[in-house]
Short mmCIF file of C-alpha atoms in Angstrom, two decimals:
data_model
loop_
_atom_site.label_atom_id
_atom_site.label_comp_id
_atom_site.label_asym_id
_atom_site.label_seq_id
_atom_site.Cartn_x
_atom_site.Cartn_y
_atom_site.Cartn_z
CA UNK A 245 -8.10 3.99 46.02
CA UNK A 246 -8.71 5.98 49.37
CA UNK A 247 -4.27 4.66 50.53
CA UNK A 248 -3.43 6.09 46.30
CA UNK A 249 -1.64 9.32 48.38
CA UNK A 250 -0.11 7.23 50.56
CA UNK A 251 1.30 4.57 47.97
CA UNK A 252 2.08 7.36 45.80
CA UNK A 253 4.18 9.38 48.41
CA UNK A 254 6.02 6.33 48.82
CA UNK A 255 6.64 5.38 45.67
CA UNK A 256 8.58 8.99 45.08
CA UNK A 257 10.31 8.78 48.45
CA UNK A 258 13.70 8.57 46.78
CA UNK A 259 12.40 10.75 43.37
CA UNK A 260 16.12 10.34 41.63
CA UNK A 261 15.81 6.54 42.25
CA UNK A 262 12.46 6.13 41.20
CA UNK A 263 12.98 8.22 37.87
CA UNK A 264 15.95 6.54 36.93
CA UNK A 265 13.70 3.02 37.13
CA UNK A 266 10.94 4.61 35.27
CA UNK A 267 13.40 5.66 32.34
CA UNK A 268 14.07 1.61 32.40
CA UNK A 269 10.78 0.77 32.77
CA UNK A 270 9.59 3.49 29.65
CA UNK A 271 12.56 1.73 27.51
CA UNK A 272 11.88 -1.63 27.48
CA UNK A 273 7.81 -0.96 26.99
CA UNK A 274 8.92 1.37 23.52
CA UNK A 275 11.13 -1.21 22.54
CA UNK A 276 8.15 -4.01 22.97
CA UNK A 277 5.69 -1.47 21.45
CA UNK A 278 7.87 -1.23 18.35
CA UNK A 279 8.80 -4.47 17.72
CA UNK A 280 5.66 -5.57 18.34
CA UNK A 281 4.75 -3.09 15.52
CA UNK A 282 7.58 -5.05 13.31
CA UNK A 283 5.95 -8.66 13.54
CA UNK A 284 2.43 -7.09 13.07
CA UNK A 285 3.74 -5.50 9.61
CA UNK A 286 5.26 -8.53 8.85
CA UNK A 287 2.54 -10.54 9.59
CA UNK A 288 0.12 -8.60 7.63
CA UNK A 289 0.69 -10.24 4.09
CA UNK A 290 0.02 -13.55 5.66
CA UNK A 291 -3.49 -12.48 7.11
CA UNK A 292 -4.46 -10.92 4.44
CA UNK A 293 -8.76 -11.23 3.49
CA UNK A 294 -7.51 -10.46 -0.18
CA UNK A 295 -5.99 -13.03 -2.16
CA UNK A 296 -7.81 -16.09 -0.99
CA UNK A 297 -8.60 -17.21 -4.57
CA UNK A 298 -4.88 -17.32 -5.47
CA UNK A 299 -2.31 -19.83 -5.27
CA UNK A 300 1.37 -18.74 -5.96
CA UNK A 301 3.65 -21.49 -7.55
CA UNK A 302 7.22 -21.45 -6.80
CA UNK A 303 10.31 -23.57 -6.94
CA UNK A 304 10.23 -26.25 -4.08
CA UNK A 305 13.60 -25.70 -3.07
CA UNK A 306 14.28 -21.89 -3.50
CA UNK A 307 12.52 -18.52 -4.17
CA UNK A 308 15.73 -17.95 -6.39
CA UNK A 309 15.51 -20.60 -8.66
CA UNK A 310 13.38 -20.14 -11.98
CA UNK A 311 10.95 -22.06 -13.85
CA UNK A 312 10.45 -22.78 -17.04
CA UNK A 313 8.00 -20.96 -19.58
CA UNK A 314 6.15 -24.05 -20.32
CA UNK A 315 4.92 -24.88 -17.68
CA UNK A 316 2.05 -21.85 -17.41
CA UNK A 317 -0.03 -23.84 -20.10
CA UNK A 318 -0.10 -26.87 -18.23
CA UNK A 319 -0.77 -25.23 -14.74
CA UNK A 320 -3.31 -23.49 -17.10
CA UNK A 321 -4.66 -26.82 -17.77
CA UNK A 322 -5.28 -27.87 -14.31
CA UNK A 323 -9.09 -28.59 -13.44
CA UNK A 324 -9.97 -25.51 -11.07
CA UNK A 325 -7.65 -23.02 -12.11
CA UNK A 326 -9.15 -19.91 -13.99
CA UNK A 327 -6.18 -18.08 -14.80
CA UNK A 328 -2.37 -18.06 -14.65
CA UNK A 329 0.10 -15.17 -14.07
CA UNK A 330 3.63 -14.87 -13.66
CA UNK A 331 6.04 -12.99 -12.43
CA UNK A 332 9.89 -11.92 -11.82
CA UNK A 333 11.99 -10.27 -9.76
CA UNK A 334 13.84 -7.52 -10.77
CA UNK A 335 15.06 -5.65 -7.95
CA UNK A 336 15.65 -1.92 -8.79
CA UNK A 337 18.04 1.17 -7.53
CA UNK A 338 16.94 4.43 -7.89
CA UNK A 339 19.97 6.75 -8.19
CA UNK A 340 21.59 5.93 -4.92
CA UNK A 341 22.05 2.52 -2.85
CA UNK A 342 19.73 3.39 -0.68
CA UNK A 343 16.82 3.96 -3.09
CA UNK A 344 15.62 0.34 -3.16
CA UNK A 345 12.66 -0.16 -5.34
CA UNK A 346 10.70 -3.49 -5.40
CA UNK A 347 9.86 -4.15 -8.43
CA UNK A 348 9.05 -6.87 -10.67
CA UNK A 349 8.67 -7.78 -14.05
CA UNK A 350 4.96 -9.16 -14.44
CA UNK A 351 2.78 -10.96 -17.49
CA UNK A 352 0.28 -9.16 -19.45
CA UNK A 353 -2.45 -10.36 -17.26
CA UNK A 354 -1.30 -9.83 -13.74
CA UNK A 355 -2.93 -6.76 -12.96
CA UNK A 356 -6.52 -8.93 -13.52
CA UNK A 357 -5.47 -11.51 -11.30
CA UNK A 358 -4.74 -8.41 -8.41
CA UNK A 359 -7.81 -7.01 -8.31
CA UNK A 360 -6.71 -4.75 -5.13
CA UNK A 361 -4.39 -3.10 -7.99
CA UNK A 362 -6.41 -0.69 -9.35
CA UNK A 363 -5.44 1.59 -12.64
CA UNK A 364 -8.06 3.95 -14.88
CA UNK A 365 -8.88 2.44 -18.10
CA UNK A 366 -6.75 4.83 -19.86
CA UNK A 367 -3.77 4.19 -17.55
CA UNK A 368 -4.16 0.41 -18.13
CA UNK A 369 -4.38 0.87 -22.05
CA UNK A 370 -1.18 2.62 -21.98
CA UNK A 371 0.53 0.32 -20.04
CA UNK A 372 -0.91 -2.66 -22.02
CA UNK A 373 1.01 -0.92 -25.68
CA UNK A 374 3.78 0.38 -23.93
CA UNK A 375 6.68 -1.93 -24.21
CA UNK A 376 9.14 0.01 -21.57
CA UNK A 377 6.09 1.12 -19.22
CA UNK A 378 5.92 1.05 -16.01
CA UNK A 379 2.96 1.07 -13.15
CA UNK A 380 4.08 2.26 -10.07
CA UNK A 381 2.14 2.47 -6.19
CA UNK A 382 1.03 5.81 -4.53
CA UNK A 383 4.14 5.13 -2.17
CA UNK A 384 6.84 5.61 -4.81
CA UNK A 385 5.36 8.84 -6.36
CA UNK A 386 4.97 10.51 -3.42
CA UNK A 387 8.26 9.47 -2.48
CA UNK A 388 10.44 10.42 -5.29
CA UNK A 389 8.29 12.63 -6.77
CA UNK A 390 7.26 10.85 -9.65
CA UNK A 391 4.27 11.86 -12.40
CA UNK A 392 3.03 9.91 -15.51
CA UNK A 393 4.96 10.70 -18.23
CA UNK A 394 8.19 10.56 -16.65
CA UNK A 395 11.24 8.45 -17.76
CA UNK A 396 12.81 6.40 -14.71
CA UNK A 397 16.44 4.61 -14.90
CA UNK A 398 16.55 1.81 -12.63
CA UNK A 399 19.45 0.13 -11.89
CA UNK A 400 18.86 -3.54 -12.06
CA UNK A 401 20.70 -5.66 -8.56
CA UNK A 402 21.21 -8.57 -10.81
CA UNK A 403 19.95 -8.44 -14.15
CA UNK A 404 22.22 -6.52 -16.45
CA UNK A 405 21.02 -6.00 -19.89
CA UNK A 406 22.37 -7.82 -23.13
CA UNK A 407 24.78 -4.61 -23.59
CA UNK A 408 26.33 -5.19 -20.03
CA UNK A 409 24.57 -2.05 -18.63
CA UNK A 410 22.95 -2.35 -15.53
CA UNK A 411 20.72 1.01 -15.58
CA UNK A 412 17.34 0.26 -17.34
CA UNK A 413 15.47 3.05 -18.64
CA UNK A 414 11.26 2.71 -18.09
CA UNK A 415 8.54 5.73 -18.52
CA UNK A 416 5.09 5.40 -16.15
CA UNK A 417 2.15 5.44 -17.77
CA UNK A 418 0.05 4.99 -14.62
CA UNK A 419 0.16 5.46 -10.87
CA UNK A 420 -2.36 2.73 -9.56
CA UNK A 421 -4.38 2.76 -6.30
CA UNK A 422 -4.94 -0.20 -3.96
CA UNK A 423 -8.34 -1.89 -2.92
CA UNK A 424 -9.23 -2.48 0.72
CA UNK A 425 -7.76 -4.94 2.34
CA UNK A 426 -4.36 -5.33 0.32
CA UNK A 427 -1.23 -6.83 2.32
CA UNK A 428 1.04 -4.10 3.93
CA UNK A 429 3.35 -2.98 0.92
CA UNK A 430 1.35 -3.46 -2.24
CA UNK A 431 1.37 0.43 -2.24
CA UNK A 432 4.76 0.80 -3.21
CA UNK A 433 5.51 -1.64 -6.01
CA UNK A 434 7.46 -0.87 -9.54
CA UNK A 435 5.69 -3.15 -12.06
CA UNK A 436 7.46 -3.63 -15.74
CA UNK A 437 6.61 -5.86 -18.72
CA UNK A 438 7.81 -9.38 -18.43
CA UNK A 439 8.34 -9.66 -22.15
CA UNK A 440 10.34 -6.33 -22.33
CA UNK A 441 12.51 -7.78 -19.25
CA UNK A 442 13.29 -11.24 -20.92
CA UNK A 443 13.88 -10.18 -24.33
CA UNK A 444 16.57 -7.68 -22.91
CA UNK A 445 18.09 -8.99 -19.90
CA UNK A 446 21.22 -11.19 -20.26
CA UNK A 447 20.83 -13.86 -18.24
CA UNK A 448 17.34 -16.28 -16.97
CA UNK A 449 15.83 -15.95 -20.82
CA UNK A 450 12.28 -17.82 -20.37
CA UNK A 451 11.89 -18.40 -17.14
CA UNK A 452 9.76 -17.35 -14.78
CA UNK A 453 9.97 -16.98 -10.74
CA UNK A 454 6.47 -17.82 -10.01
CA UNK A 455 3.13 -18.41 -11.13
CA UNK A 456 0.38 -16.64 -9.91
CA UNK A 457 -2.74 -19.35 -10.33
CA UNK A 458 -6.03 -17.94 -9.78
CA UNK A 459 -8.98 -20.26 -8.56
CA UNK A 460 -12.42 -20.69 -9.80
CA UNK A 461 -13.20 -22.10 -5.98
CA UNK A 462 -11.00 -21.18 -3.41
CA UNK A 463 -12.67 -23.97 -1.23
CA UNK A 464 -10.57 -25.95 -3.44
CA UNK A 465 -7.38 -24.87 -3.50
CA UNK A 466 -5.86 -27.94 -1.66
CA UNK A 467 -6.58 -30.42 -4.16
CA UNK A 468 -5.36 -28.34 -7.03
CA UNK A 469 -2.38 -27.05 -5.40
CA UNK A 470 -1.35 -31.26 -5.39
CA UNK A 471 -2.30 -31.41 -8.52
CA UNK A 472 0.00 -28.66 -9.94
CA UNK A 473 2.89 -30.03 -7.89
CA UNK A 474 2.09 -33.69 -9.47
CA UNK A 475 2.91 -31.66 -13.04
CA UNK A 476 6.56 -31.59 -12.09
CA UNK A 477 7.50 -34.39 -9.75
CA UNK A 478 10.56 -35.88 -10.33
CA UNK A 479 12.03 -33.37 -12.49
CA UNK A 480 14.81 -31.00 -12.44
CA UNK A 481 12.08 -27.91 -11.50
CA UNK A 482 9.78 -29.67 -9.03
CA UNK A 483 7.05 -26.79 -7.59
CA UNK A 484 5.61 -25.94 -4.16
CA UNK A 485 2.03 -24.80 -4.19
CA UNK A 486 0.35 -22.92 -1.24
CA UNK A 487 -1.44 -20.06 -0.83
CA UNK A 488 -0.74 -16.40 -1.54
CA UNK A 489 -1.08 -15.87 2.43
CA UNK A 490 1.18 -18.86 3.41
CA UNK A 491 3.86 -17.83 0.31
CA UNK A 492 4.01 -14.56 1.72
CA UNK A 493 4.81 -16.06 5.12
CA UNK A 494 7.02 -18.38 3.98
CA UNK A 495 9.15 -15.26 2.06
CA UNK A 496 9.32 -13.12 5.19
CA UNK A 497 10.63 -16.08 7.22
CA UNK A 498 13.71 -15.87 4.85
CA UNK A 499 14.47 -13.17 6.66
CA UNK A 500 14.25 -14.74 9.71
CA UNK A 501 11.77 -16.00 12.14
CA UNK A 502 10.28 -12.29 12.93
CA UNK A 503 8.21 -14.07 15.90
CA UNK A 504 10.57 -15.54 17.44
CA UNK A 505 13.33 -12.83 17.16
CA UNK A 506 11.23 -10.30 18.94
CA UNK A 507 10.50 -12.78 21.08
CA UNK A 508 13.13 -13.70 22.17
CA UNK A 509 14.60 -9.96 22.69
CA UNK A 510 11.75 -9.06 24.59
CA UNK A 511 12.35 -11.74 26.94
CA UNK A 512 15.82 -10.58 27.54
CA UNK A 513 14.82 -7.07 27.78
CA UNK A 514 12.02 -7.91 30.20
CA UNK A 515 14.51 -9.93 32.37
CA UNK A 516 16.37 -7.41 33.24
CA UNK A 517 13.91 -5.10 33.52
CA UNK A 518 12.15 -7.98 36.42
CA UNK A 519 15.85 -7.78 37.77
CA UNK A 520 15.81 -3.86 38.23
CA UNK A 521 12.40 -3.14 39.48
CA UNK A 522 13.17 -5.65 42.11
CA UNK A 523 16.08 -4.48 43.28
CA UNK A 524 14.59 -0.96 43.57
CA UNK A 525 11.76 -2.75 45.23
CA UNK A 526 13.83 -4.45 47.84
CA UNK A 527 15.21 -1.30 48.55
CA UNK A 528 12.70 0.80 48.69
CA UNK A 529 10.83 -1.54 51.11
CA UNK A 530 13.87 -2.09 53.42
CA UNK A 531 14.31 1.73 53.94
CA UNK A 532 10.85 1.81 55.12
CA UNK A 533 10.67 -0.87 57.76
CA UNK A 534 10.16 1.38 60.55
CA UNK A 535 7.61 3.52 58.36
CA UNK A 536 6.15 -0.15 57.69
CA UNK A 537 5.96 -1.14 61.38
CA UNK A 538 4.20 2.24 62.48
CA UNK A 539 1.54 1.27 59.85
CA UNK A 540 0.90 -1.79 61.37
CA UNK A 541 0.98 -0.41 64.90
CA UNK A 542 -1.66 2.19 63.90
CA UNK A 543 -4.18 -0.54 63.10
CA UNK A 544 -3.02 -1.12 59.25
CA UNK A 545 -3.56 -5.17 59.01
CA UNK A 546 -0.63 -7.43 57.55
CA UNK A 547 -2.33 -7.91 54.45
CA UNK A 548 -3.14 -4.40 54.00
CA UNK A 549 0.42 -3.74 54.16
CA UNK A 550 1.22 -6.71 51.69
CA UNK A 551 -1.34 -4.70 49.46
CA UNK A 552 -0.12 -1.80 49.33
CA UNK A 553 3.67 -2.40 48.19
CA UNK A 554 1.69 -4.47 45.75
CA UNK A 555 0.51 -1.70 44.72
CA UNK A 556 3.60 0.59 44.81
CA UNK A 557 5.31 -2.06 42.36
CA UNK A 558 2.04 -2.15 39.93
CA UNK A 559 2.24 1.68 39.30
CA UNK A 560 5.41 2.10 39.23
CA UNK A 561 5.54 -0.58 36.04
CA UNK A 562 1.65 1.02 34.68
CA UNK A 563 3.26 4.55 35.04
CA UNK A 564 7.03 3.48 32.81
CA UNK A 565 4.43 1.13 30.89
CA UNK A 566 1.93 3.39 29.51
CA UNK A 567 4.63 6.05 28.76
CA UNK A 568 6.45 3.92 26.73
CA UNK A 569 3.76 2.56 24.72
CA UNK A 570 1.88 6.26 24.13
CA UNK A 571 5.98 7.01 22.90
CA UNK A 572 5.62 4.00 20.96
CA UNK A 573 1.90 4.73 19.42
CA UNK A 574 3.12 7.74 17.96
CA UNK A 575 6.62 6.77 17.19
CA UNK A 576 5.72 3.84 15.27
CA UNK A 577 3.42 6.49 12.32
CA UNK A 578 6.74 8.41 12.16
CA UNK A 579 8.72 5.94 11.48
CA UNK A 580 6.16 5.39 8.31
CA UNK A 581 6.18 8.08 7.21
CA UNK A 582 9.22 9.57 7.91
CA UNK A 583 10.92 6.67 5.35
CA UNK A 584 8.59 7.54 3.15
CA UNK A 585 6.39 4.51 2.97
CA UNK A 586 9.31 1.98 2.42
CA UNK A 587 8.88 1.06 5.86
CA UNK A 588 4.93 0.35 7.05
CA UNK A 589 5.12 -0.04 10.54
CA UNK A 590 1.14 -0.08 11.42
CA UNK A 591 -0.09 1.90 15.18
CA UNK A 592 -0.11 -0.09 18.34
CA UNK A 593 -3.39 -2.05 18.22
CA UNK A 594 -5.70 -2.47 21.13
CA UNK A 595 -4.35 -6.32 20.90
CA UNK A 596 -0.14 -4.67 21.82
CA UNK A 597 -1.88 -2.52 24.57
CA UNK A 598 -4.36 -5.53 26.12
CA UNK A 599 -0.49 -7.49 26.14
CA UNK A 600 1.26 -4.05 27.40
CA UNK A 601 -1.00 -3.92 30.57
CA UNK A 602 -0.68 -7.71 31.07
CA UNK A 603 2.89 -7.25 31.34
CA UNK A 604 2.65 -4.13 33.39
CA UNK A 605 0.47 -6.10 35.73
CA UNK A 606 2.17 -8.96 35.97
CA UNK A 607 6.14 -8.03 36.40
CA UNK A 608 4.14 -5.68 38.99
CA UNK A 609 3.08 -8.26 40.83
CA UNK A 610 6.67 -10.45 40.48
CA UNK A 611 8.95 -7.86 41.36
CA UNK A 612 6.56 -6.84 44.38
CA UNK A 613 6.12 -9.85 45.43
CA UNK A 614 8.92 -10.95 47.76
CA UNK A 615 9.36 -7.39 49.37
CA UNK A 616 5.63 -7.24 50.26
CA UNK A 617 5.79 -10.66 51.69
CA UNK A 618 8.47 -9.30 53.54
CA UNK A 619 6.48 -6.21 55.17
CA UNK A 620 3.89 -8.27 55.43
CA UNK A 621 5.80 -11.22 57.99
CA UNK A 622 7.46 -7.68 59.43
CA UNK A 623 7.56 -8.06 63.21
CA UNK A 624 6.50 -4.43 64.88
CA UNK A 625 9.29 -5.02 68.19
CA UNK A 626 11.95 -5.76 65.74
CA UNK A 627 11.36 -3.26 63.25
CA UNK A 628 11.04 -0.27 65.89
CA UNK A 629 13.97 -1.34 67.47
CA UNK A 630 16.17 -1.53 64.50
CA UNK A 631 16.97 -5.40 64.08
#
């Protein structure tokens, strides 16, 4: 600490330079910060603590294709499982394009297999007799501005109703709350009466797009996942049974592979960021050999000098690094709550910061590498006398 003046004054020796790699530096850590942010909200359904008593049952080759109405007895039937829901997807439009609602059309017993879903009694009453309503999260209320009592069109994505007309019309009788521990987006969810949505919807009369099977032993769920997939082997509707967690992984990944997407454009970002800093580096480093040799001749040793533009490359990435990330811990709220909830992008953890300073540390110590080894080989004659 007792050379930080010296490695500072020499890290600002060329201030325009040095800012200019900073600004690079700052960049590519608020880019990692955020989409670091991205894979943490996506990952969030699949680590989930709630939910470990349910299995979701789906079609084995698609999300998109239905299944039958019969088959909720039999899973029903299945040694181990306590209770069966089912659900739809509706898909919903409020007003304009851009108001996209997830909702779905659920059985009459889905809100006691979601436990984290929490409605007052009377809310849940109302909801239970009221054929078009609706329970909707915290998320969407605040959002649009919605009360109990009020009468919501929604314009269906896919479903039209038996009239051709697109626009459903629901009232909310309830605004749950969510339990501790709920996966990211379970705040903001638009939940309608299955019966209600097949008895008026044109098309995919009863059928269902997946089961909801609760366990009496979640130790178990293995064995009676096979067994619910044994129901319908061979058929035209053959299942896949896994866990809520691993369903909820399996429907981001739809999407993409969010891992190895922000992988994969950190890496390039981070290349050319190593590319940069070393140039600026190199040159910093080469403008100083004299500076360097004087060092030396006043009794500085050669690895004293290889630890110092060590040094110099270290800060200069912890200085861009930390700036970027603090942009990036407060950005990443914003972004929340600025879209009103639709997009949950959580703060960056202590895990994203512990990886942050690895990075800083380490393309430091890359890009500083081959222009301390440099001072550090530098000959004092040669250096002094210009060659």
């Amino acid at each position: 600490m007792k050379y930080l003046h010296l490695i500072w004054a020499a890290l600002f020796r060329r201030k325009t330079r040095t800012l200019l790699t900073l600004v690079s530096i700052i960049t590519a850590f608020l880019l990692f910060g955020m989409l670091d942010a991205v894979r943490t909200a996506f990952d969030s359904g699949s680590k989930s603590v709630v939910g470990v008593d349910r299995l979701i049952t789906a079609s084995r080759y698609s999300i998109i294709q239905s299944l039958p109405q019969a088959l909720q007895s039999r899973i029903a039937g299945v040694p181990g499982v306590r209770d069966v829901a089912y659900a739809n997807w509706f898909g919903g439009i409020y007003q304009d394009p851009k108001n996209f609602v997830f909702s779905y059309a659920v059985s009459p017993n889905y809100l006691d297999v979601y436990p984290e879903i929490q409605l007052t009694p009377e809310q849940r009453k109302a909801f239970d007799n009221t054929r078009t309503g609706v329970v909707i999260g915290p998320v969407l209320a605040k959002k649009y501005g919605w009360k109990v009592g009020d009468k919501i069109p929604l314009q269906s994505t896919i479903f039209p109703q038996k009239n051709g007309d697109k626009t459903w019309q629901f009232d909310i009788v309830g605004i749950y709350s969510v339990g501790k521990g709920a996966a990211n987006g379970v705040d903001q969810l638009f939940l309608l009466h299955w019966k209600y949505f097949d008895e008026a919807n044109l098309y995919a009369r009863h059928e269902m797009g997946w089961y909801i099977d609760q366990l009496a032993d979640p130790n178990a769920a293995d064995s009676v996942a096979k067994a619910i997939d044994t129901i319908s082997a061979n058929s035209d509707h053959e299942t896949k049974t896994q866990t809520e967690q691993a369903f909820s992984a399996s429907f981001a990944k739809q999407l993409g592979d969010i891992g190895l997407i922000v992988t994969a454009i950190m890496g390039a970002v981070f290349f050319t960021l190593i590319l940069l800093t070393g140039n600026t580096m190199a040159q910093a480093v080469r403008e100083r050999t004299s500076e360097l040799a004087v060092l030396k001749t006043i009794g500085f040793s050669s690895h004293g000098v290889l630890g110092m533009v060590l040094a110099e490359s270290v800060l200069l990435l912890a200085l861009g690094g930390a700036i970027g990330l603090g942009i990036a811990s407060v950005l990443a709220p914003a972004v929340s709550k600025g879209s009103g909830g639709m997009v949950n992008l959580p703060p960056v953890g202590a895990a994203s910061w512990a990886i942050g300073v690895g990075l800083m540390v380490l393309i430091g110590l890359v890009v500083g590498a081959l222009p301390a080894m440099r001072a550090m080989r530098l000959n004092i004659v040669d250096a002094l006398a210009g060659r």
